[in-house]
Every structure is written in structure tokens, then in C-alpha cells.
Coordinates of C-alpha atoms in Angstrom, one line a residue:
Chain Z
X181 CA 43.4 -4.7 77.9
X182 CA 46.4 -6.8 77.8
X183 CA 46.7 -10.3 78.7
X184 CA 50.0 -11.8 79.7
X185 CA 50.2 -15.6 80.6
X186 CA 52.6 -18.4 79.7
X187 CA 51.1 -22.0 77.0
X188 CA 52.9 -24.4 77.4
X189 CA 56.1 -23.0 78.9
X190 CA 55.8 -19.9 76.1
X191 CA 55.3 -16.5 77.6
X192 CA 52.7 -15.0 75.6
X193 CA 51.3 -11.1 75.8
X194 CA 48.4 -10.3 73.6
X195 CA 45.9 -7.1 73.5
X196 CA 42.0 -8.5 74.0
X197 CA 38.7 -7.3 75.4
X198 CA 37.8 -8.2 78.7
X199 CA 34.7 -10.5 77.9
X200 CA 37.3 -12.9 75.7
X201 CA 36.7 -16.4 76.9
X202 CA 40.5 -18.6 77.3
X203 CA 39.0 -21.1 75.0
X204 CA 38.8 -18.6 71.7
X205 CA 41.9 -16.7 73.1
X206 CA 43.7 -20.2 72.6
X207 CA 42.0 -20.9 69.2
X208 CA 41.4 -17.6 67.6
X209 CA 44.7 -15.4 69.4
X210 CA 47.4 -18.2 69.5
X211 CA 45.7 -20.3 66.8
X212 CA 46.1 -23.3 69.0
X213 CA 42.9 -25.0 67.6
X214 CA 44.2 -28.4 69.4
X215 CA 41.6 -27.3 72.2
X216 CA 38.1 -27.8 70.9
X217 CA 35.2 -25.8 71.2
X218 CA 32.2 -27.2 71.9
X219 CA 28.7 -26.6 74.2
X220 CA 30.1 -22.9 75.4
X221 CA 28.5 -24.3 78.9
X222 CA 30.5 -25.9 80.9
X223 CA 29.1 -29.7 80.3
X224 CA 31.1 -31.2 77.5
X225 CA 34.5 -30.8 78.6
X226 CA 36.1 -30.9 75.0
X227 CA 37.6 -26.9 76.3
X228 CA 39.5 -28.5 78.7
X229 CA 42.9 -27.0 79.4
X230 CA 44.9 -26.9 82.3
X231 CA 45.6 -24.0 85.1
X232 CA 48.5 -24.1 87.0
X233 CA 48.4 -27.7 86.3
X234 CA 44.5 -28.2 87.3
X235 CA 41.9 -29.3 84.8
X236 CA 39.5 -26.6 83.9
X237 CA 37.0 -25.6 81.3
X238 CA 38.5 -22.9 79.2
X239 CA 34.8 -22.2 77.6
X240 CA 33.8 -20.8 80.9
X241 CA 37.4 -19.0 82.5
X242 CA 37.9 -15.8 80.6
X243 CA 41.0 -15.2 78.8
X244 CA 42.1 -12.3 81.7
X245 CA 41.5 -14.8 84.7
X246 CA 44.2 -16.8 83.2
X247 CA 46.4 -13.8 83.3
X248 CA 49.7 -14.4 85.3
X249 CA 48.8 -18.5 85.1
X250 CA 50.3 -21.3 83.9
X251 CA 48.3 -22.8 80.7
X252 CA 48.9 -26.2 79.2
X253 CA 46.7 -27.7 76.3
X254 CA 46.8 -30.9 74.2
X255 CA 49.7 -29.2 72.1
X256 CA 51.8 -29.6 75.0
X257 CA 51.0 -33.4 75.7
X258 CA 53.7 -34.0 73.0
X259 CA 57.2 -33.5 75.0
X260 CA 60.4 -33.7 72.3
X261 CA 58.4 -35.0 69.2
X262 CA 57.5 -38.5 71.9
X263 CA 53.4 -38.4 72.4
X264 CA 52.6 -38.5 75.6
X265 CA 51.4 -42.0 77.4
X266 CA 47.8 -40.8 77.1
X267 CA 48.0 -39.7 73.2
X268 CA 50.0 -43.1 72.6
X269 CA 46.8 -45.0 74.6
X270 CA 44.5 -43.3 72.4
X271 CA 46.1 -44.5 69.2
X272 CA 46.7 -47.9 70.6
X273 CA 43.5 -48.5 71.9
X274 CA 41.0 -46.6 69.5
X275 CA 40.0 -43.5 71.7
X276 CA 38.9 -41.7 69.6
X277 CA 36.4 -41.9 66.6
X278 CA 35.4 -38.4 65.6
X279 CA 38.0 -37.1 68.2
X280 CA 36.1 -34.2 69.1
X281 CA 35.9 -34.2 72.5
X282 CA 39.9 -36.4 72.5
X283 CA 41.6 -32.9 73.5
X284 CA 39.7 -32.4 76.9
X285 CA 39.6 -36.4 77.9
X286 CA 43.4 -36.4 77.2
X287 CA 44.0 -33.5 79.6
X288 CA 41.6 -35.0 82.4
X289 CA 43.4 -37.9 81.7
X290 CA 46.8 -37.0 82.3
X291 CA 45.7 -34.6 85.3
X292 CA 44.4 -37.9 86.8
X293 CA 47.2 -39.6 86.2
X294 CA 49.8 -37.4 87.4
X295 CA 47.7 -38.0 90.4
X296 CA 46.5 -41.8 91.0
X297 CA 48.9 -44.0 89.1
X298 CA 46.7 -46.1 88.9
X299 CA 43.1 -45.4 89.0
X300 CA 40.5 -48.2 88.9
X301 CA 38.3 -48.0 86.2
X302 CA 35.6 -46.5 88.6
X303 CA 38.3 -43.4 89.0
X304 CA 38.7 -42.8 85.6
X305 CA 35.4 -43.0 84.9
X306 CA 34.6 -40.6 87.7
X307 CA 37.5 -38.3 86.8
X308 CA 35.7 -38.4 82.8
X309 CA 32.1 -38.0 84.0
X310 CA 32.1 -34.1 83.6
X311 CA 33.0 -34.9 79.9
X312 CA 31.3 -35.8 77.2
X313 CA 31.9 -38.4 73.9
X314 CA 29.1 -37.9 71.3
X315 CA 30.6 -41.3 69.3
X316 CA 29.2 -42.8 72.9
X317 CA 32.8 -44.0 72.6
X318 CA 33.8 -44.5 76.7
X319 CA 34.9 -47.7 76.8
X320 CA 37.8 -47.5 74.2
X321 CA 38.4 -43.7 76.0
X322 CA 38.7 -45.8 79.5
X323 CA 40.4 -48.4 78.5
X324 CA 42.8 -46.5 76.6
X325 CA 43.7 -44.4 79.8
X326 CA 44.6 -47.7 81.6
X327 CA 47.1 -48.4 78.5
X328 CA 49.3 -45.2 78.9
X329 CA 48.6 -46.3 83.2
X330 CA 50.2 -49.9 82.4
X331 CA 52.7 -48.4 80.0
X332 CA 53.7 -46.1 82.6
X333 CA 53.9 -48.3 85.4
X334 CA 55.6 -50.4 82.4
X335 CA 58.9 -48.7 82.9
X336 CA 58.7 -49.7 86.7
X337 CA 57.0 -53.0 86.2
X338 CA 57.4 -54.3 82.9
X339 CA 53.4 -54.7 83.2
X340 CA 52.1 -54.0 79.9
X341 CA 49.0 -53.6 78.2
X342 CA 48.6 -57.6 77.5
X343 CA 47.4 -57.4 81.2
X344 CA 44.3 -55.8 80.5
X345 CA 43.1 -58.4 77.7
X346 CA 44.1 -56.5 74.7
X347 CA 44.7 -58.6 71.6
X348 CA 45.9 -57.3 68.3
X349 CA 43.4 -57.0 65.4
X350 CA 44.2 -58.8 62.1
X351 CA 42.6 -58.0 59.0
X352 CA 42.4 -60.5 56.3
X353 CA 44.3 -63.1 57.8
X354 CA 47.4 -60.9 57.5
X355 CA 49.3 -59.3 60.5
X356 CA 49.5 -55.6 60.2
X357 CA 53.0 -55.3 59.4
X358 CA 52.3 -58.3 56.7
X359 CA 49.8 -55.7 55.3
X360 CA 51.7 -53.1 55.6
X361 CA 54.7 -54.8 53.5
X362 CA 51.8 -55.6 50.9
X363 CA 50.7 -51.8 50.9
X364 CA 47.4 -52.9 52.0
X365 CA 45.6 -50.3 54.6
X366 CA 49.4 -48.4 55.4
X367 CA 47.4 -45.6 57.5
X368 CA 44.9 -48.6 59.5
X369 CA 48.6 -50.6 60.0
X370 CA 50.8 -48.1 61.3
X371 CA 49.2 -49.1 64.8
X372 CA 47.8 -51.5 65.6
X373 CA 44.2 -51.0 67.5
X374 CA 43.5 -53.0 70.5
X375 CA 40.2 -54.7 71.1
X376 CA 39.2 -56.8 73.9
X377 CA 40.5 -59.9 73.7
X378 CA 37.9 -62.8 73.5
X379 CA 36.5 -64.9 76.4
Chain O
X300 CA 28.8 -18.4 69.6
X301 CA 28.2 -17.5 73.2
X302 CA 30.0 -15.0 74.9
X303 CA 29.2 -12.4 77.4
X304 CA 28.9 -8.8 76.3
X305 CA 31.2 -6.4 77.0
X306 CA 32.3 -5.5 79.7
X307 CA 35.2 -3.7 82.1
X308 CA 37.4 -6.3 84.0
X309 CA 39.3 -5.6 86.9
X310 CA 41.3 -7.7 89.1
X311 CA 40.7 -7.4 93.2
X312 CA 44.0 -7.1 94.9
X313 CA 42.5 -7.1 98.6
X314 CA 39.3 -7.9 100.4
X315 CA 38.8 -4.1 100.8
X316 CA 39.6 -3.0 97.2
X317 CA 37.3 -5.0 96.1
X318 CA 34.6 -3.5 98.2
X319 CA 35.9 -0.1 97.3
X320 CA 35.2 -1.0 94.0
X321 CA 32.1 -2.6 94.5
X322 CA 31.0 0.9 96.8
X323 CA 32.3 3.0 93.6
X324 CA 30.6 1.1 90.4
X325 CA 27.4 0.2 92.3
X326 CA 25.1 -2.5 90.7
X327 CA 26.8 -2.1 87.2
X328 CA 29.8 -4.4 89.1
X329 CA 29.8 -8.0 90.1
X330 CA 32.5 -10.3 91.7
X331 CA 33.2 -13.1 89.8
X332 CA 35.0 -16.0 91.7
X333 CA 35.3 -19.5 90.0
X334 CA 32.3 -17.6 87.4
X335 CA 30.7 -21.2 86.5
X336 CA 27.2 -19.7 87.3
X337 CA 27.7 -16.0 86.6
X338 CA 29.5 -16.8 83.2
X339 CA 26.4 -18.7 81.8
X340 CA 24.2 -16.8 82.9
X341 CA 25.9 -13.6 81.3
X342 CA 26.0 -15.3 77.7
X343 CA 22.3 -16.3 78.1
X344 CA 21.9 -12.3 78.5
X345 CA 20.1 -13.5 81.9
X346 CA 22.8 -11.2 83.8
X347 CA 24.7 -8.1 82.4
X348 CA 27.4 -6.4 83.9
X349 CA 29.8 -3.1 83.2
X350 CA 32.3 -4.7 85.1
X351 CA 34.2 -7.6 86.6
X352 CA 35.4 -7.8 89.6
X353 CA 38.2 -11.2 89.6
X354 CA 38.7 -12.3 93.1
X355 CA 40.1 -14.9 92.1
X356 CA 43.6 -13.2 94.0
X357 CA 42.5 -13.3 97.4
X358 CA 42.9 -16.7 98.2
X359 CA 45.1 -16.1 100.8
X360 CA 42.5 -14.0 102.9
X361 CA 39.3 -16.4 101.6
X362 CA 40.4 -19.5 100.7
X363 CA 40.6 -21.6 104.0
X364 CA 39.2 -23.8 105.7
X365 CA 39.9 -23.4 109.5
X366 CA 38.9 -25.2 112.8
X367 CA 38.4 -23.2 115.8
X368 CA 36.8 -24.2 119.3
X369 CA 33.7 -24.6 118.6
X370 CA 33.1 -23.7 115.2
X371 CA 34.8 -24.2 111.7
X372 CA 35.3 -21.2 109.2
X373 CA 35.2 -21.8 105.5
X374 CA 36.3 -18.6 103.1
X375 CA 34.2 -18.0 100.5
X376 CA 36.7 -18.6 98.0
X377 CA 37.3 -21.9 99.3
X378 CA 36.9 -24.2 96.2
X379 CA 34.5 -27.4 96.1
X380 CA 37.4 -29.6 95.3
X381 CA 38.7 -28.3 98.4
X382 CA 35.6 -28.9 100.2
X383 CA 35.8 -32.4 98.8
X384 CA 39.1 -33.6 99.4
X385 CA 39.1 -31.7 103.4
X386 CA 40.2 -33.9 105.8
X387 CA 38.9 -32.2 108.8
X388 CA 35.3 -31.2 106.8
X389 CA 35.4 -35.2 106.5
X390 CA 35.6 -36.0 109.9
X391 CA 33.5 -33.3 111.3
X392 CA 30.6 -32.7 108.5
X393 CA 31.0 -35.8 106.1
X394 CA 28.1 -34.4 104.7
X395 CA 30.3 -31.9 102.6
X396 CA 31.8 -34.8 100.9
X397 CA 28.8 -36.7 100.3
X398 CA 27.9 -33.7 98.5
X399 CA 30.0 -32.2 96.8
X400 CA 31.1 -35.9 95.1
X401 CA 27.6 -35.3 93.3
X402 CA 28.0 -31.3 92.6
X403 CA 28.8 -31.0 88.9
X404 CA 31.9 -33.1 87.8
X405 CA 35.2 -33.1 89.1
X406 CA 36.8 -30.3 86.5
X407 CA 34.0 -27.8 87.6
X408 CA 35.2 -28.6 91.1
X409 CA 37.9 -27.3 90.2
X410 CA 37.0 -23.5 89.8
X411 CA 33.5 -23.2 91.5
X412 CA 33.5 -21.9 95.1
X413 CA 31.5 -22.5 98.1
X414 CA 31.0 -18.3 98.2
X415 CA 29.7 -18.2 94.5
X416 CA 27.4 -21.0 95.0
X417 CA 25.6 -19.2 97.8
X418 CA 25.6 -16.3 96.2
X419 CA 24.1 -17.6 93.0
X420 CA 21.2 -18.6 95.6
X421 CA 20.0 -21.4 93.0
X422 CA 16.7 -23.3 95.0
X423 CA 18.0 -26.4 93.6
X424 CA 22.0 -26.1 94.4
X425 CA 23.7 -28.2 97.0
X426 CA 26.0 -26.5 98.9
X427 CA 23.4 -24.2 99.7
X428 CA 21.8 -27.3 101.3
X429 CA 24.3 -28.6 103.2
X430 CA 24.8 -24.9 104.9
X431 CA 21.1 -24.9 105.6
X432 CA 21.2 -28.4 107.0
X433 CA 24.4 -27.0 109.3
X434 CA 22.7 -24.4 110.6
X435 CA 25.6 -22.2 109.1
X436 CA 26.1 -18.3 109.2
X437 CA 27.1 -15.9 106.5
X438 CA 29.5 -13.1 107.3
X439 CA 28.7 -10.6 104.9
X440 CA 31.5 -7.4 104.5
X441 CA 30.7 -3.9 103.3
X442 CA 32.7 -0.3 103.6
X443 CA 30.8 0.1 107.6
X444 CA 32.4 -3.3 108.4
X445 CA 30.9 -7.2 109.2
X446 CA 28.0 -8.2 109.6
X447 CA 26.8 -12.0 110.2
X448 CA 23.2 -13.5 109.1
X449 CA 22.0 -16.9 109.4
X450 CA 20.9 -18.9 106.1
X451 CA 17.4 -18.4 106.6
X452 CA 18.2 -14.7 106.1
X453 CA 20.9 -14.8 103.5
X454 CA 19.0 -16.8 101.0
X455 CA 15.9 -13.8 100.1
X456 CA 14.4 -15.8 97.0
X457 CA 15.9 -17.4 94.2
X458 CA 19.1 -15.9 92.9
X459 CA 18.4 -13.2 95.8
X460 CA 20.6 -12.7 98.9
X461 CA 21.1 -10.6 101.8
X462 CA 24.7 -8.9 100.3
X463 CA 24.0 -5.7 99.0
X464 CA 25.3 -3.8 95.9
X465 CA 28.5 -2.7 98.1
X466 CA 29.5 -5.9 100.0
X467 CA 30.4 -9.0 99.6
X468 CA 30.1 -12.9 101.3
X469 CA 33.8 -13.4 102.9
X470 CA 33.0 -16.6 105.2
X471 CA 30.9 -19.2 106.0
X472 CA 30.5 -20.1 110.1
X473 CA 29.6 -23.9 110.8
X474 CA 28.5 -24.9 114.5
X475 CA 30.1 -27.9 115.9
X476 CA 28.4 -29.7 118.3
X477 CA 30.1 -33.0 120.1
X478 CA 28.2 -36.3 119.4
X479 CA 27.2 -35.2 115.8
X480 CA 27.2 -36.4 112.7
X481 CA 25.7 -35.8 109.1
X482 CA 24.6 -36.9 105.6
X483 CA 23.5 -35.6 101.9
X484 CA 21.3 -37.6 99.7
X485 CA 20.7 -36.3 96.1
X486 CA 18.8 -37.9 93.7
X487 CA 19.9 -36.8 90.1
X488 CA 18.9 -37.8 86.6
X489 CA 22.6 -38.2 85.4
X490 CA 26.1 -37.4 86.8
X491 CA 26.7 -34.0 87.2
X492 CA 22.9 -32.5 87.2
X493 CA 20.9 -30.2 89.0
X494 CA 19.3 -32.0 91.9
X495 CA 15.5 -33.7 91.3
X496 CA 15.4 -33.6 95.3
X497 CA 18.2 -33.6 97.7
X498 CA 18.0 -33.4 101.5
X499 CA 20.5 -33.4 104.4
X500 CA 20.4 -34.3 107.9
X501 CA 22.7 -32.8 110.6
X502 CA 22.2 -34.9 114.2
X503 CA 24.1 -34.3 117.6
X504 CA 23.2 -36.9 120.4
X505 CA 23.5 -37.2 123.8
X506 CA 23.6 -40.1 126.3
X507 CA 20.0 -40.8 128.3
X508 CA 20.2 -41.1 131.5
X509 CA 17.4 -44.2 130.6
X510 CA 18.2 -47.4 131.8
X511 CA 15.5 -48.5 129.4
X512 CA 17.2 -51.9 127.7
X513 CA 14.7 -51.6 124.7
X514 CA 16.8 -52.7 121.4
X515 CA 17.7 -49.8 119.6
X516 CA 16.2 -49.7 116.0
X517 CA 18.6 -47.9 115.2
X518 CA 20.0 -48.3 111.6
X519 CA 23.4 -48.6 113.6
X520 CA 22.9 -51.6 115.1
X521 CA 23.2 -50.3 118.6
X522 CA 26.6 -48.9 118.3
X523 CA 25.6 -46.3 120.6
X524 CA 24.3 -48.0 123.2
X525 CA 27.3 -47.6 125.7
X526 CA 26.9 -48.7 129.2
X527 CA 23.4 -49.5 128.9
X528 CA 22.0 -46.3 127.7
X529 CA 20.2 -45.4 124.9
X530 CA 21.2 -42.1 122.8
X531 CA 18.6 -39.6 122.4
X532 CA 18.7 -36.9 119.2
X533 CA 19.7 -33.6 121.2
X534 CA 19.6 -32.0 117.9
X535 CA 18.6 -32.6 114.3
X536 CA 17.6 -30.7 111.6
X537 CA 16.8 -31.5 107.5
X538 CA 17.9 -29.4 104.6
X539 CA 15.8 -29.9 101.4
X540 CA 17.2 -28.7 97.6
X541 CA 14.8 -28.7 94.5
X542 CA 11.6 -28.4 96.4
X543 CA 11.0 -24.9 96.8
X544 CA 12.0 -21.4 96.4
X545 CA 15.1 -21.5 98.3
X546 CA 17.0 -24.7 99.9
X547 CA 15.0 -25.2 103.0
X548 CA 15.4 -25.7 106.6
X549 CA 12.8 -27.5 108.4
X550 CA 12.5 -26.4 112.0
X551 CA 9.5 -28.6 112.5
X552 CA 11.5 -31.8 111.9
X553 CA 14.0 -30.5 114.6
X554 CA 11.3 -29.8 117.0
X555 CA 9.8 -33.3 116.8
X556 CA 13.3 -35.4 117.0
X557 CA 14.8 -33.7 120.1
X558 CA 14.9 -35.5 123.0
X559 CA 13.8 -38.7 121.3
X560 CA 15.7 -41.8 121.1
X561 CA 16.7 -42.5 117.6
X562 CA 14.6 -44.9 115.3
X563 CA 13.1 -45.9 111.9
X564 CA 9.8 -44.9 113.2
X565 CA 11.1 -41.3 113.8
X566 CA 12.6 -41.2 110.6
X567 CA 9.5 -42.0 108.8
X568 CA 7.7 -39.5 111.0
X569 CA 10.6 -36.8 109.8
X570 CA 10.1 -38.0 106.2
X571 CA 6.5 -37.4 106.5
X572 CA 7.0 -33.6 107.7
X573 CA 9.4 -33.1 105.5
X574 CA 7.1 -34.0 102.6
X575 CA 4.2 -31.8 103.8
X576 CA 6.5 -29.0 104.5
X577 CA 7.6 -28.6 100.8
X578 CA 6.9 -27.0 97.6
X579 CA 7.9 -28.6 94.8
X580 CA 7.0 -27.7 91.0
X581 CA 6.6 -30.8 88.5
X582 CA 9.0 -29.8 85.4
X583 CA 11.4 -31.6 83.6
X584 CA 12.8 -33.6 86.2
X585 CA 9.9 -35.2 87.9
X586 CA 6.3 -34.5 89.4
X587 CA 5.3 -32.7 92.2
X588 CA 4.2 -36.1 93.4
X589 CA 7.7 -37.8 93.0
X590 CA 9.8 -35.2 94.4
X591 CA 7.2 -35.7 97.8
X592 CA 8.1 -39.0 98.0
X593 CA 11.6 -38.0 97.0
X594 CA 11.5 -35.2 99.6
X595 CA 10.2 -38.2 102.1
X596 CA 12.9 -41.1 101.3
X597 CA 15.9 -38.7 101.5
X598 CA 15.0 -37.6 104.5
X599 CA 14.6 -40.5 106.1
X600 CA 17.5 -42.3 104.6
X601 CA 19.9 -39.0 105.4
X602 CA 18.8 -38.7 108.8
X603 CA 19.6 -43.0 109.2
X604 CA 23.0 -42.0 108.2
X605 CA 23.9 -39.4 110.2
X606 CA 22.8 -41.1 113.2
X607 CA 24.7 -44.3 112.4
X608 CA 28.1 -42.0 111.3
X609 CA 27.5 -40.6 114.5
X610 CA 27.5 -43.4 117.3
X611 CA 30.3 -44.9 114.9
X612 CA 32.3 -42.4 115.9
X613 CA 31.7 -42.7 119.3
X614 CA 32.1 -46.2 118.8
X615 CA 35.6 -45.3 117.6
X616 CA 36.3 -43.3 120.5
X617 CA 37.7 -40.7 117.7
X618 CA 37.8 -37.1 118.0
X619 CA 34.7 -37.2 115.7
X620 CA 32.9 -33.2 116.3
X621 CA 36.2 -32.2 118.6
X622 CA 37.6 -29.1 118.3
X623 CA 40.1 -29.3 120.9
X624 CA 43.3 -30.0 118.1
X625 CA 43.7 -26.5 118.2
X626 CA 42.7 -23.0 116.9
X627 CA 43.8 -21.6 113.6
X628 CA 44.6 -25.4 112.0
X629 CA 44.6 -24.0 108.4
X630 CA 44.0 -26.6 105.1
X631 CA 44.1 -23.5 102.4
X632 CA 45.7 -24.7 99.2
X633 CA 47.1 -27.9 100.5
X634 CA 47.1 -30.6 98.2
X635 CA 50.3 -30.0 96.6
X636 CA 48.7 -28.6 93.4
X637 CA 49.9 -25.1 92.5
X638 CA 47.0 -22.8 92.9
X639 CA 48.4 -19.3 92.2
X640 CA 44.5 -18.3 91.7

């Protein structure tokens, strides 16, 4: 049968069978391997996509329900070559370790915020629980939410991620762009990672 | 890799397509609505199909939520986010919130419906709860027309329903009763899980004519002790999950609460019937023994609730259980999130 349905803002058409899942059509059809694959039942959330702008777990939609809909993945986070809030909080605030489940937590994520500008940590927690990190990695993934939340109330408020107790990390003694300048660690310094600052 | 075998899809353009359909392929079609249960269960090979029926379309003709003199009419393709985020479910059965806030996670919410979770007919699923604690009805549609069964007969066995091969569930018919209030308690072993007991209580009071100055033991403080007189249960009943072969209603409970005056001791004395009245099966989630003392606690604790939600809103003076705002309110798709599904 054939499937038409636009990603991210591209019209796409493609001839599949009708038992396709929307996760492999993504990955295996329009080689958009950005959204991961993961427990094929529902629980992990690293599938995540959006419909018509809703969260939803692509493992468990098939590819002709989203026929006629609106699909966004993580590839279209990135708007004109600028990341998103919510990839930028991810870098800044060490999101991600393996970044396995990162694609499905960044579209919950951004759903929630587009929502609730900004969710107590209790919200994004609650908005995360169908989702699953197996670095046990939630705090960074929480806290890096309320980053891009500050950084987008930031262009309102000038609030920015200081406000949550973020300090910057220095290795060595030497500041990041010091090391950087000394071609010590260039991938660790191009950001710099937040941790929490220190009571 | 899981995926479901093969099979034809087709997509439903109209309540009676669909059924045409369904009347023409017989038992080798199923509808498939948000598919979060039937998806699953068709890569575990626990379900096969020769077609797919999407309803996914028909939103406009079953996915509402509407509020009529006294009753409320949920289409079965209402979703649970829906369910959740209802203003009017909120202030008539604020036991659909406290539900659905612990049925799966908020991105399942999303797709699942309140029609597929009947149908699934899962012992342990919630929403099949709270309509068993509601004393709800199922209109069921086939080629000869309507047809409208209580819970008790909609829910056969496990995974078994009244809808034959040829029809389908279109709504779900609450009763709403002034004075009345309710509650869900789940008990689960992390977010998002299957239920290790749940239980709801649905209560509708009325004012005694007793002058009797007693102190209510209420768990609300005596919030509905207006003028003097103590509230007596008119109604009540319990709806257990996860304790037997289908999500039970406990007439015995409601037989022993009416026309009682509301208080811990009754509670207990509820609890205590509804722990002799079930069946539960000790398995990964708990022992028999737990989930009787679950079944007990919940009970009580759901039934405290509903009575205190209840002479709150008296207390209020709201329109708490009143239908009077007018027929045909609709709350379809209305949380300014594009839904084309």
C-alpha cells in the first residue's frame, strides 16, 4: 500500500506493507536513524516522535496510521543549523551519556515545553516517567530540560542557567577555553558541562 | 525484531463502514483505535489478524465527551489524555483523573482510548475500574442497530466482551447522581504499571432528616453537616482491578452502606467485604494475602475520599454532580493541540 505523510515539513510518499511500524518506516524507509529503536513495547520511550505535534511512541503506531499526519523527529529539533533549546541543554548540562534514549526525552521535552514554560521539576519528571535512561542518567536529563526552560524564558527574562546552581567544570586548574588554546581535551572543551554547584 | 505479521489495513471512514467491514471480513478483522494493547499483543503472536480496521478517523462521531441531564456520554474514541485533562469529568467523576494520572505514562495517554481499554477487557486495567465503579453502560453498535449493556455484562472474562465479531463499542453512558462524589486508589510497583490492586468508590448522599448531633467521623471533618443534619450514603458502590477475572463491582458493599451515615467504622466494614469478595492470584506483583489487605485499604481509603470530595462540594455550594449547564456541552479535541486523528 502506499503511505503518504509529511517529516518534518517534507511531504514524503513511499510503497510499504500494512504491518510496517512508523518507527522502522522512519529509520529503515527515510533513513532517519535519529529516532531510536528500542523495547518494540511501548515502555522505553527512545521511539518517540511527534503526531500532529503530540508525543507518541512510533514503535507501537504503524507507519499507515500516520498517513495524512504531521510527523516531527529529533532531526527536526534543529531549525536553520541553531539546535534547539532542548539539544543545546543537553550538551550544556550532560544529558546524555550513552544517548540512547536522548531522541525520545528531547521530543517529550520540547512537547512539554511548548506547553508549561516552566514546569517544576515534578512536571518534567512526570512528563519523562513513560521514558526510560539505562545510564540511570535522570538528573542531568531533568536538569538539562530546566536549562533550555531558563534559556528560553532567558530571552524574556534575562534568567539564565546560573539560577539553577550550575557552575562550570575546570579540569586541571585550567578553564576550558585555557585548555582549549593549549589543545588539551578540544572535543571535552568545546562546551562546557554543568554540574551542580557546591553547597 | 518485533513486528506484527501481515496483514490487510484499511482505514474506517464512518461509524457504519466500519461495521460494514467488520459484517464482511468477520473474525479475521479487528478495529484498531490508539492499538497500544492490540499492537503488542499482535507481535507477541498472542492475537493475529487478516485485517485492520483504523478508526482512528472518526473522531468527530466518537471522540467526545458530552454532558447531558442526567447522564454524561464518553465516545469510545475519547483518548485518556482527554479523559485526564476534562474539566467537566473533573468536577463530576474526579475519579477519572485520579486514574488515569496513574494509567501508563503521559505519551501512551496520548494514543490509548477509553473504547480500546474496555475492549481489551484486561482484569487488571483501570479504566475498566472506574466504569465498573460508575455503574456505567456500554452502547454496543452492529448492522441491526444499538444496543446498551451494563459493565457486568460487557466484561465476559478476560480479554472477552459482549461486542460480537460484527459490532463495535461507540460510547460509554455514566449516571450522575446530585450529592456525589468519587475516588481511585492504585497501588503500583513503579510508574506506569499494571495495577497490584486498585479500587474505586463512587458515593451519592443525601441529607437525614436526623436531628441526631452525633459528631460525624467523617474523614471530612463534618463539612456536610449542614443545618444540623447528618448525611447518610444514598448510594455507594467499590470497583476492584487486579483481584479477579474481570474488574469487579461489589453489590454487597452498596447494599451495606445505603442509608447509613458515613464513617470510618463503615469504611472498615466495606474494606472487610471487599476483601472477602475477591479473588486474587499471588504472581509477580504480590501475594494473595497482600493484595487482600490491598483490596481492604483501598477501599476504605477510596471510599473516605469520595465522601469528603463530596460534602466539599456541597460545602462549596458548586455545581458539583449538576447537569443543569446544558445539553450537548461538547469538550472533543479541545486543548488546542491539533488532532487530525
Amino acid at each position: 500500500m502506499q503511505v503518504t505523510m509529511t517529516v518534518n515539513g517534507d511531504e514524503v510518499t513511499r510503497e510499504i506493507e500494512g504491518h510496517l511500524l512508523l518507527v522502522h518506516f522512519l529509520r529503515d524507509h527515510l533513513a532517519l536513524t535519529g529516532t531510536h529503536w528500542g523495547c518494540d513495547t511501548s515502555n522505553c520511550g527512545t521511539c518517540v516522535v511527534w503526531m500532529d505535534g503530540e508525543p507518541v511512541k512510533s514503535c507501537t503506531v504503524l507507519a499507515a496510521m500516520a498517513g495524512g499526519h504531521d510527523i516531527r523527529t529529533v532531526e527536526g529539533l534543529e531549525r536553520e543549523g541553531r539546535l534547539d533549546p532542548v539539544q543545546q541543554g543537553f550538551m550544556e548540562c550532560h544529558g546524555l551519556q550513552c544517548g540512547f534514549c536522548t531522541p525520545g526525552m528531547m521530543m517529550t521535552a520540547r512537547a512539554l515545553l511548548d506547553r508549561n514554560k516552566e514546569p517544576s521539576e515534578q512536571e518534567i519528571r512526570e512528563a519523562l516517567s513513560g521514558q526510560i535512561c539505562r545510564c540511570t542518567g535522570y538528573t542531568t536529563i531533568v536538569r538539562s530540560i530546566q536549562w533550555a526552560a531558563a534559556e528560553e524564558a532567558g530571552t524574556r527574562t534575562a534568567r539564565g542557567a546560573e539560577s539553577f546552581g550550575h557552575r562550570q567544570i575546570r579540569r586541571g586548574g585550567l578553564d576550558r577555553a585555557e585548555a582549549d588554546d593549549r589543545g588539551e581535551g578540544p572535543e571535552l572543551s568545546r562546551r562546557h558541562i554543568c554540574l551542580p554547584a557546591r553547597p | 525484531m518485533q513486528v506484527p505479521a501481515p496483514f490487510e489495513y484499511e482505514r474506517a471512514t464512518s461509524v457504519d463502514q466500519a461495521i460494514g467491514l467488520l459484517d464482511r471480513l468477520g473474525d479475521t478483522a479487528r478495529l484498531i483505535a490508539g492499538g497500544h494493547s492490540l499492537l503488542p499483543m499482535m507481535k507477541l503472536r498472542l492475537a493475529n489478524f487478516e485485517y485492520l480496521i483504523d478508526i482512528n478517523d472518526l473522531a468527530g462521531e466518537l471522540g467526545h465527551i458530552t454532558v447531558e441531564p442526567g447522564q454524561i456520554r464518553i465516545g469510545a474514541l475519547t483518548r485518556h489524555r482527554e479523559l485526564l485533562e476534562s474539566a467537566v469529568l473533573a468536577e463530576t467523576f474526579p475519579i477519572f483523573a485520579d486514574a488515569e494520572r496513574v494509567i501508563a505514562d503521559p505519551v501512551v495517554r496520548n494514543r490509548g482510548t477509553i473504547g480500546g481499554s474496555l475492549c481489551q477487557a484486561d482484569p487488571s486495567e483501570d479504566l475498566s475500574a472506574v466504569c465498573t465503579t460508575l455503574g456505567a453502560s456500554c452502547v454496543i453498535q452492529g448492522a441491526g442497530g444499538r444496543r446498551v449493556v451494563t459493565m457486568e455484562e460487557f466484561h465476559r472474562g478476560p480479554y472477552e466482551t459482549a461486542v460480537g465479531d460484527a459490532e463495535m463499542l461507540i460510547e460509554v453512558r455514566f449516571p450522575v447522581r446530585p450529592y456525589g462524589s468519587s475516588a481511585y486508589e492504585k497501588v503500583e510497583r513503579r510508574a506506569g504499571d499494571w495495577a497490584v490492586v486498585s479500587a474505586g468508590a463512587a458515593v451519592w448522599l443525601a441529607d437525614s432528616a436526623s436531628t441526631d448531633t452525633d459528631t460525624d467521623t467523617g474523614a471530612a471533618g463534618g463539612a456536610g453537616a449542614i443545618g444540623g443534619a447528618r448525611p447518610v450514603i444514598a448510594g455507594a458502590r467499590v470497583g476492584l482491578a487486579a483481584v479477579g477475572p474481570n474488574t469487579t463491582g461489589l453489590p454487597e458493599i452498596s447494599r451495606a452502606l445505603r442509608g447509613l451515615p458515613p464513617s470510618e467504622e463503615l469504611y472498615e466494614r466495606a474494606g472487610t467485604i471487599a476483601a472477602a469478595s475477591c479473588e486474587p492470584v499471588t504472581d509477580r506483583r504480590g501475594s494473595a494475602d497482600y493484595k487482600r489487605h490491598l483490596a481492604k485499604e483501598l477501599t476504605v481509603r477510596a471510599l473516605r475520599r469520595s465522601v469528603a470530595r463530596a460534602q466539599q462540594a456541597r460545602t462549596n455550594g458548586g455545581t458539583h454532580s449538576s447537569t443543569g449547564n446544558g445539553a450537548g456541552h461538547r469538550t472533543g479535541h479541545g486543548n488546542g493541540h491539533p488532532q487530525g486523528d
